[in-house]
PDB file of C-alpha atoms in Angstrom:
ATOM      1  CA  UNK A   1     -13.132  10.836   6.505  1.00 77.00           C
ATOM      2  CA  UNK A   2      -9.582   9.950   5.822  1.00 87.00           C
ATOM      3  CA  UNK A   3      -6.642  12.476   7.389  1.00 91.00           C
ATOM      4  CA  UNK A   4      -4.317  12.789   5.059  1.00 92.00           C
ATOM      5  CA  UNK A   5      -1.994  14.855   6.889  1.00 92.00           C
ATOM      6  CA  UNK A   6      -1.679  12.302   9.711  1.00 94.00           C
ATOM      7  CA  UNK A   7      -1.156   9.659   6.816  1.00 95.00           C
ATOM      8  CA  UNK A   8       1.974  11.927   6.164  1.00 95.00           C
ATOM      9  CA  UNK A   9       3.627  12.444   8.986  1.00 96.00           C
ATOM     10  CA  UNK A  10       3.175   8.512   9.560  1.00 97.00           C
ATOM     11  CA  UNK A  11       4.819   7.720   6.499  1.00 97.00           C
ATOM     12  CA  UNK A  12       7.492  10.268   7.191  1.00 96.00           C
ATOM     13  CA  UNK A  13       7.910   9.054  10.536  1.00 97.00           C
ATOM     14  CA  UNK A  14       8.110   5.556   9.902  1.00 97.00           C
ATOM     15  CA  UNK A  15      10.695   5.815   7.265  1.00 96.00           C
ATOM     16  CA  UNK A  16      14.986   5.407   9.111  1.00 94.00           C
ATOM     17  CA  UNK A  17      16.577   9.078   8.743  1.00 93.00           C
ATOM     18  CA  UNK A  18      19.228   7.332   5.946  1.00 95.00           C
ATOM     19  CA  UNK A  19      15.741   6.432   4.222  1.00 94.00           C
ATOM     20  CA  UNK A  20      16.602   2.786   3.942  1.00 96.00           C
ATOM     21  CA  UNK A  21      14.533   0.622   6.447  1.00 97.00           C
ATOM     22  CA  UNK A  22      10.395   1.337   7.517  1.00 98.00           C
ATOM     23  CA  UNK A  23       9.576   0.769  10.849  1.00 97.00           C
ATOM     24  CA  UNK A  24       6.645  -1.267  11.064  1.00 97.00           C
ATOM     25  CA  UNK A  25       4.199   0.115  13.812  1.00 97.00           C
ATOM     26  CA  UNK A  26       3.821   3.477  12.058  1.00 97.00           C
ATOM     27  CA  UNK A  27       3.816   2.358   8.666  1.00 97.00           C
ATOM     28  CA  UNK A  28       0.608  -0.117   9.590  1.00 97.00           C
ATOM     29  CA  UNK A  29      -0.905   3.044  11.608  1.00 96.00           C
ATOM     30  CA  UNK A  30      -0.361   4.877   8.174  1.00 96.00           C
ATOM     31  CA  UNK A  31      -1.476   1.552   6.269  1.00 94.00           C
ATOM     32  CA  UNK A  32      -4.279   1.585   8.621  1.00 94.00           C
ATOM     33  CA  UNK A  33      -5.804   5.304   7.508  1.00 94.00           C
ATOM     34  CA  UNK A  34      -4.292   5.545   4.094  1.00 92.00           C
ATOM     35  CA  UNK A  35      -7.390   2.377   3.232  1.00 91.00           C
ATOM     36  CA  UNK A  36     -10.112   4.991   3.807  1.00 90.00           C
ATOM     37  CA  UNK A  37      -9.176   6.174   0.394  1.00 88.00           C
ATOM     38  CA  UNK A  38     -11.165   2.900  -0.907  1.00 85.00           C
ATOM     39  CA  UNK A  39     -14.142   4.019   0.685  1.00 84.00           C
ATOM     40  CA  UNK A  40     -14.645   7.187  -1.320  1.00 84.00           C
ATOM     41  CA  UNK A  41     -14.274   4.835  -4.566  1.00 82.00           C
ATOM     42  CA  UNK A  42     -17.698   3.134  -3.341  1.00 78.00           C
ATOM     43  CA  UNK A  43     -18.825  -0.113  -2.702  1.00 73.00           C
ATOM     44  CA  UNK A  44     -17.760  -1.961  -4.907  1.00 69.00           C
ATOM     45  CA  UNK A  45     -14.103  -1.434  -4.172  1.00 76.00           C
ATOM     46  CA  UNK A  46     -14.924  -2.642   0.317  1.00 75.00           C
ATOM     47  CA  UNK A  47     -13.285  -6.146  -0.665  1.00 75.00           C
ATOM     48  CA  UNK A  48     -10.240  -4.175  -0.774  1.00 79.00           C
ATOM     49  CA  UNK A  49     -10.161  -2.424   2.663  1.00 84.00           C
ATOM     50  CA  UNK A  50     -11.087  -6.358   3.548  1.00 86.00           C
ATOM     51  CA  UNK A  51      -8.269  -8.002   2.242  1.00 86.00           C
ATOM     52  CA  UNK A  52      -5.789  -4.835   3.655  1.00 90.00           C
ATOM     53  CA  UNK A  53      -7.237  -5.190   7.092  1.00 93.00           C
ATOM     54  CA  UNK A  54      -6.584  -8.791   7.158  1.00 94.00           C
ATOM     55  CA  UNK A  55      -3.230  -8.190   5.960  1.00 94.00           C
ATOM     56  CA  UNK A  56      -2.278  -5.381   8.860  1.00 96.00           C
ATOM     57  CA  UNK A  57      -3.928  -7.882  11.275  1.00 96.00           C
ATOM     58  CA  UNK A  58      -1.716 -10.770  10.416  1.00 95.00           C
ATOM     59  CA  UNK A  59       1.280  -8.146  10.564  1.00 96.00           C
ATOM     60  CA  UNK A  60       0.035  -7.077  14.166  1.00 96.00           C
ATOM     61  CA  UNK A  61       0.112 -10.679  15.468  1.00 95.00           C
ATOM     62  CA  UNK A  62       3.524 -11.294  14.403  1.00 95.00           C
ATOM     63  CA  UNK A  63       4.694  -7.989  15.664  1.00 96.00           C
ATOM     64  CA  UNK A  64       3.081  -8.812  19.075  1.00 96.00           C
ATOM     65  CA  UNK A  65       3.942 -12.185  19.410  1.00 94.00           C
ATOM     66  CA  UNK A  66       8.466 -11.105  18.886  1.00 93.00           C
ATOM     67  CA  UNK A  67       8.576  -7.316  18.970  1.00 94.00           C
ATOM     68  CA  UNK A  68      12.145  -6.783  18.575  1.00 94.00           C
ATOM     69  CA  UNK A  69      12.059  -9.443  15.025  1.00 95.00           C
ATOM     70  CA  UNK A  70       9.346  -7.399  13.467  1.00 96.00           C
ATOM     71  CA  UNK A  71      10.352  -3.545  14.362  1.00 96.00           C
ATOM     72  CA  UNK A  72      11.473  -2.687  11.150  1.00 97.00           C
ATOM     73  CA  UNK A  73      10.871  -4.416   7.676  1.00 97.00           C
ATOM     74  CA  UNK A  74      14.831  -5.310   7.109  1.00 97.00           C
ATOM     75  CA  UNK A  75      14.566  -6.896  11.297  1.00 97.00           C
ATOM     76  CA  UNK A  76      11.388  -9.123   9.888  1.00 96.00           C
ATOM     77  CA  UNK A  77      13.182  -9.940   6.628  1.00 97.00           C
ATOM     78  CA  UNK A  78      16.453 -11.301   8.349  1.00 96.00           C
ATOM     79  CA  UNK A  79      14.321 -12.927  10.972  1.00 95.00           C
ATOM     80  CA  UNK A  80      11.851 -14.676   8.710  1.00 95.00           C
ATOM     81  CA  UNK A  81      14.811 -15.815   6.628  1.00 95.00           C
ATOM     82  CA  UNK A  82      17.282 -16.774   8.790  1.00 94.00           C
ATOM     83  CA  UNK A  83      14.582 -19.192  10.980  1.00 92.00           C
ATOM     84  CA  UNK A  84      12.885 -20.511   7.693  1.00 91.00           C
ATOM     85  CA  UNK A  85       9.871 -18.868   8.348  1.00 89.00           C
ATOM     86  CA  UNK A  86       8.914 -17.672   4.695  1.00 89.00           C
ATOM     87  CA  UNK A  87       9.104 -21.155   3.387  1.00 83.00           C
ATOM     88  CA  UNK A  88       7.154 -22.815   6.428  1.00 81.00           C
ATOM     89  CA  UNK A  89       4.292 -20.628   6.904  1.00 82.00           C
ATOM     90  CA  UNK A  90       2.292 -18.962   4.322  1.00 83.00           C
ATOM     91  CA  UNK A  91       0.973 -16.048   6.350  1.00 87.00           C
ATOM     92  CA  UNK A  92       4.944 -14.811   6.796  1.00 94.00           C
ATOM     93  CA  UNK A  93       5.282 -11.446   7.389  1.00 95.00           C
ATOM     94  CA  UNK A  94       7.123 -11.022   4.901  1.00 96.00           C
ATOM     95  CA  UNK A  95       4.699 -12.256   2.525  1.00 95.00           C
ATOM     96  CA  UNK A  96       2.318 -10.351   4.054  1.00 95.00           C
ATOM     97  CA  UNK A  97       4.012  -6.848   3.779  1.00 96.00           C
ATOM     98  CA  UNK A  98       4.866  -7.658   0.218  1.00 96.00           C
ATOM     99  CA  UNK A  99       0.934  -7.276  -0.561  1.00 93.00           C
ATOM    100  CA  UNK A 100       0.692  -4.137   1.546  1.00 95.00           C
ATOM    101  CA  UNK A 101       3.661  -3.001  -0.386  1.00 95.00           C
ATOM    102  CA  UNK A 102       2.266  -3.706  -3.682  1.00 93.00           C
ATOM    103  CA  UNK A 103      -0.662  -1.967  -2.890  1.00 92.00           C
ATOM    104  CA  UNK A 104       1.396   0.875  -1.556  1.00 95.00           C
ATOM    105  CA  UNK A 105       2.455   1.271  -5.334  1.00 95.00           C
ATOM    106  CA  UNK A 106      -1.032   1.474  -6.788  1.00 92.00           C
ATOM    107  CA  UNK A 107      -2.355   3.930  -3.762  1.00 92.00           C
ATOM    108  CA  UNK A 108       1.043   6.590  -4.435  1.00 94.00           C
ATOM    109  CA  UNK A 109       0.009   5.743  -8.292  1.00 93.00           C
ATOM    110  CA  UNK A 110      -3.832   6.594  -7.686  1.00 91.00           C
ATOM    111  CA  UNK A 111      -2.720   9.739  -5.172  1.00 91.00           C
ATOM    112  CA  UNK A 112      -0.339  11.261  -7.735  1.00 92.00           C
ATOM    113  CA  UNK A 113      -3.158  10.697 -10.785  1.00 90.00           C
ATOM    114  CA  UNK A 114      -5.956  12.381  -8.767  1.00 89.00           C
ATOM    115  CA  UNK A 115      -4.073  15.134  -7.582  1.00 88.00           C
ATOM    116  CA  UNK A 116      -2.183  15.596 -11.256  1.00 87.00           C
ATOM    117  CA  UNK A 117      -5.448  14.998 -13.495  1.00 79.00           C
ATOM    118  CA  UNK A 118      -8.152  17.338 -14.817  1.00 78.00           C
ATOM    119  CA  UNK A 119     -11.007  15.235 -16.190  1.00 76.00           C
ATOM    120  CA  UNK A 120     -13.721  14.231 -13.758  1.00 81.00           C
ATOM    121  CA  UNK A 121     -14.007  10.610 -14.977  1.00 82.00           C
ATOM    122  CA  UNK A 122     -11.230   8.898 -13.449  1.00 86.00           C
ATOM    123  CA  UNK A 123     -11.887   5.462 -15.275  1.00 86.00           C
ATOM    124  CA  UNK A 124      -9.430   5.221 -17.635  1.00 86.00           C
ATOM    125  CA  UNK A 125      -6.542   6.575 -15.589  1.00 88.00           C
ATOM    126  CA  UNK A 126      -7.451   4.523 -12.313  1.00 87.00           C
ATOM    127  CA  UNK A 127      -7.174   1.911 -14.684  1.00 88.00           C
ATOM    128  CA  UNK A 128      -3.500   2.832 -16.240  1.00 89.00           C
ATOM    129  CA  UNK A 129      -2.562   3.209 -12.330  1.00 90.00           C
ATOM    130  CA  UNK A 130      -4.121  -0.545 -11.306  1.00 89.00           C
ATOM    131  CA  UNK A 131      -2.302  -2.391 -14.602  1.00 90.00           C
ATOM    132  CA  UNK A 132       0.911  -0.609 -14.048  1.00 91.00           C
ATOM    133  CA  UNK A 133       1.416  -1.167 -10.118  1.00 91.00           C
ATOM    134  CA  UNK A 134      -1.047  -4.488  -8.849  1.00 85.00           C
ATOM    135  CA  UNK A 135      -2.422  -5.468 -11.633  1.00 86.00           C
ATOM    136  CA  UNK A 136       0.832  -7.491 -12.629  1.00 90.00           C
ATOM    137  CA  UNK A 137       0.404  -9.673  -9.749  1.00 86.00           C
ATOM    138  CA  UNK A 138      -3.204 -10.209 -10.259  1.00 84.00           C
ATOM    139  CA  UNK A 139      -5.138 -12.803 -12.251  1.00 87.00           C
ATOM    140  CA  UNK A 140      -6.773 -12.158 -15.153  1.00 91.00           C
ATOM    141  CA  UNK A 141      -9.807 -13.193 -13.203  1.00 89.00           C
ATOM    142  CA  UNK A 142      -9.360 -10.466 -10.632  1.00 85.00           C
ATOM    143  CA  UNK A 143      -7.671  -7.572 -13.544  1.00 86.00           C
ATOM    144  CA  UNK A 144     -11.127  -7.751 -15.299  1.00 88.00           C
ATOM    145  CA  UNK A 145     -13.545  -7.281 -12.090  1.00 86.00           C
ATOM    146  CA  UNK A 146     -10.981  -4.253 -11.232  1.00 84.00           C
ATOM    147  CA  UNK A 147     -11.752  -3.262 -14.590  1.00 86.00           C
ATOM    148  CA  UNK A 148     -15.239  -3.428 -14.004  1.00 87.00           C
ATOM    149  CA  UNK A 149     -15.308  -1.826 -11.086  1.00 85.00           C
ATOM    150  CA  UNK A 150     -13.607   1.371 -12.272  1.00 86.00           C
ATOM    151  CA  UNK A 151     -16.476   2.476 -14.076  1.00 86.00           C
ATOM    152  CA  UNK A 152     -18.345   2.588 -10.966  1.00 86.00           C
ATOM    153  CA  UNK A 153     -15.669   5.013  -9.515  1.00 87.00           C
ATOM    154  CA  UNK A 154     -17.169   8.418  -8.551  1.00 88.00           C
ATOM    155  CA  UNK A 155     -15.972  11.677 -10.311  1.00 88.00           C
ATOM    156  CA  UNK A 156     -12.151  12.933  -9.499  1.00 88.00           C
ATOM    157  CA  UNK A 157     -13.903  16.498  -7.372  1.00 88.00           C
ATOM    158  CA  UNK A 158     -15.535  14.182  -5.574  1.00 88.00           C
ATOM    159  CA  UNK A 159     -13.170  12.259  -4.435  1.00 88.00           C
ATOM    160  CA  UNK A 160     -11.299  15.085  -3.589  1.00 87.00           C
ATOM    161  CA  UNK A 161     -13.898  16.499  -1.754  1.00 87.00           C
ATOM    162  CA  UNK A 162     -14.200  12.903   0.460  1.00 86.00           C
ATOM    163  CA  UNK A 163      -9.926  13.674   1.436  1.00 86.00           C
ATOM    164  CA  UNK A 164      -9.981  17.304   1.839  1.00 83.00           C
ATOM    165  CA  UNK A 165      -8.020  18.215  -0.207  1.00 82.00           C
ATOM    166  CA  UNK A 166      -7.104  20.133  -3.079  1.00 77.00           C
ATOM    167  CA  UNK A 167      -5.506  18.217  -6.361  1.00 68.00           C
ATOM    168  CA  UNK A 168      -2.329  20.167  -5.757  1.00 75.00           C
ATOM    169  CA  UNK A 169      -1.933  19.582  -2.278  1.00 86.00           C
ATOM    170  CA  UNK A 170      -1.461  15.518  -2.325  1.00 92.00           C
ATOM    171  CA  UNK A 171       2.011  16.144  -3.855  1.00 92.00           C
ATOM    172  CA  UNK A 172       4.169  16.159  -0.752  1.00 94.00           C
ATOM    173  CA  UNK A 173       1.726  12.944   0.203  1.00 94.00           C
ATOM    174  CA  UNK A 174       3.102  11.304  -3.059  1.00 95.00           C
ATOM    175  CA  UNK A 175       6.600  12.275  -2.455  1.00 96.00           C
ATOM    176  CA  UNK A 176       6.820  10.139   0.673  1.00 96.00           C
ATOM    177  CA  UNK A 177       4.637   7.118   0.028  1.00 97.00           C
ATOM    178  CA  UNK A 178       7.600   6.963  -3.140  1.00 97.00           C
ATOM    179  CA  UNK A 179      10.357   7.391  -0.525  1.00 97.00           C
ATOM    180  CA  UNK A 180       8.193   4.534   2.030  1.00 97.00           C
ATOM    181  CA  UNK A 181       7.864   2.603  -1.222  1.00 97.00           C
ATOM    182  CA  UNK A 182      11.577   2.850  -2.502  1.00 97.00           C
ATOM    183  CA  UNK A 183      12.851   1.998   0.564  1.00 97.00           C
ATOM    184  CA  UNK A 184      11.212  -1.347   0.816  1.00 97.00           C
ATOM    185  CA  UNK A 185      11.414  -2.431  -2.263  1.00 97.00           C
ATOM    186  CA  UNK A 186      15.274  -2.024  -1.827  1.00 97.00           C
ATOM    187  CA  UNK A 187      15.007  -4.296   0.799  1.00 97.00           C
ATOM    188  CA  UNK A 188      13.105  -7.028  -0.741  1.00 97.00           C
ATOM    189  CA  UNK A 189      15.190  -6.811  -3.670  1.00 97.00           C
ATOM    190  CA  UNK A 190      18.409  -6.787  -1.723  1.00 96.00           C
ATOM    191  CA  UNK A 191      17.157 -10.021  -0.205  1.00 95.00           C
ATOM    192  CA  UNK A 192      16.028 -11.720  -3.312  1.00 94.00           C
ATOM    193  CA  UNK A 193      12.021 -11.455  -2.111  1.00 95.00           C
ATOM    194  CA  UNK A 194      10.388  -9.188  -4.211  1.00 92.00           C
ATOM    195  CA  UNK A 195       8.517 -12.304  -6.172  1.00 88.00           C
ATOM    196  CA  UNK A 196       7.618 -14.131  -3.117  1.00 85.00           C
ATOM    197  CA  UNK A 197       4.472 -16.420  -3.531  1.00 77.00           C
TER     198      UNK A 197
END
């Protein structure tokens, strides 16, 4: 079962006290329970936690092999583009946490419409929440299996049920995954990466 409340005070931790750089150990330990939400969508939606793990694990290499480049996001940025890194090797870092971040969008998206909703068939809306966060950065190829796979998607109590919590409890979860989110995305904007490929 996935703890939200440690996924909070994660993100909260891992964001600077000016709210301007992450620091990258917690936000992966975060990253790393924050997944389990794909598991209560069933099945269909395990390629997902796949292609995060892979992600954090790529992250955790380069954080392990120079620990004082990759502390924070804005260290890894200036490292990666001050040695030439993002052009030379495809699985950058930065690269790499641009995914996670992008998927960060969707998950405070997805948080904020389950806790905020009052249907139980979360189809439609899981869908609004995919084509307005990752699913400009998809394919069409992969935007129509995620559409797909949303009517699979079990009923909003549910899923509830699977985190614990209560739909008007995941707001102060929403509030900092936004702040996490904000803060990064300043960053990659500010260095002219936010469309990295």
């Amino acid at each position: 079962m996935i703890d939200l409340d440690l996924v909070e005070v994660q993100f909260n931790q891992c964001l600077t006290q000016d709210k301007t750089d992450v620091n990258l150990d917690t936000y992966i330990l975060a990253y790393e329970e924050i997944i389990k939400i794909f598991g209560c969508l069933g099945s269909v939606f395990g390629f997902v936690t796949t292609d995060v793990e892979k992600k954090i694990s790529i992250i955790r290499s380069k954080m392990s092999g120079a620990p004082d480049q990759y502390q924070t996001c804005k260290s890894m940025l200036l490292n990666e583009i001050s040695h030439g890194v993002i052009t030379a090797d495809s699985n950058n870092g930065s690269r790499t946490l641009l995914r996670l971040h992008r998927a960060l969008d969707f998950i405070a998206e997805f948080m904020k419409m389950l806790g905020e909703g009052d249907g139980s068939n979360i189809a439609g809306p899981v869908w609004s929440c995919y084509s307005a966060t990752l699913g400009k950065h998809h394919t069409w190829l992969i935007r129509n299996t995620v559409s797909m796979a949303t009517y699979t998607l079990p009923q909003r109590q549910k899923i509830l049920e699977q985190v614990g919590r209560k739909g008007g409890e995941l707001a102060s979860l929403v509030v900092i995954m936004r702040d996490v989110y904000s803060a990064m995305q300043n960053l990659y904007n500010e260095h002219g990466l936010l469309n990295l490929k």
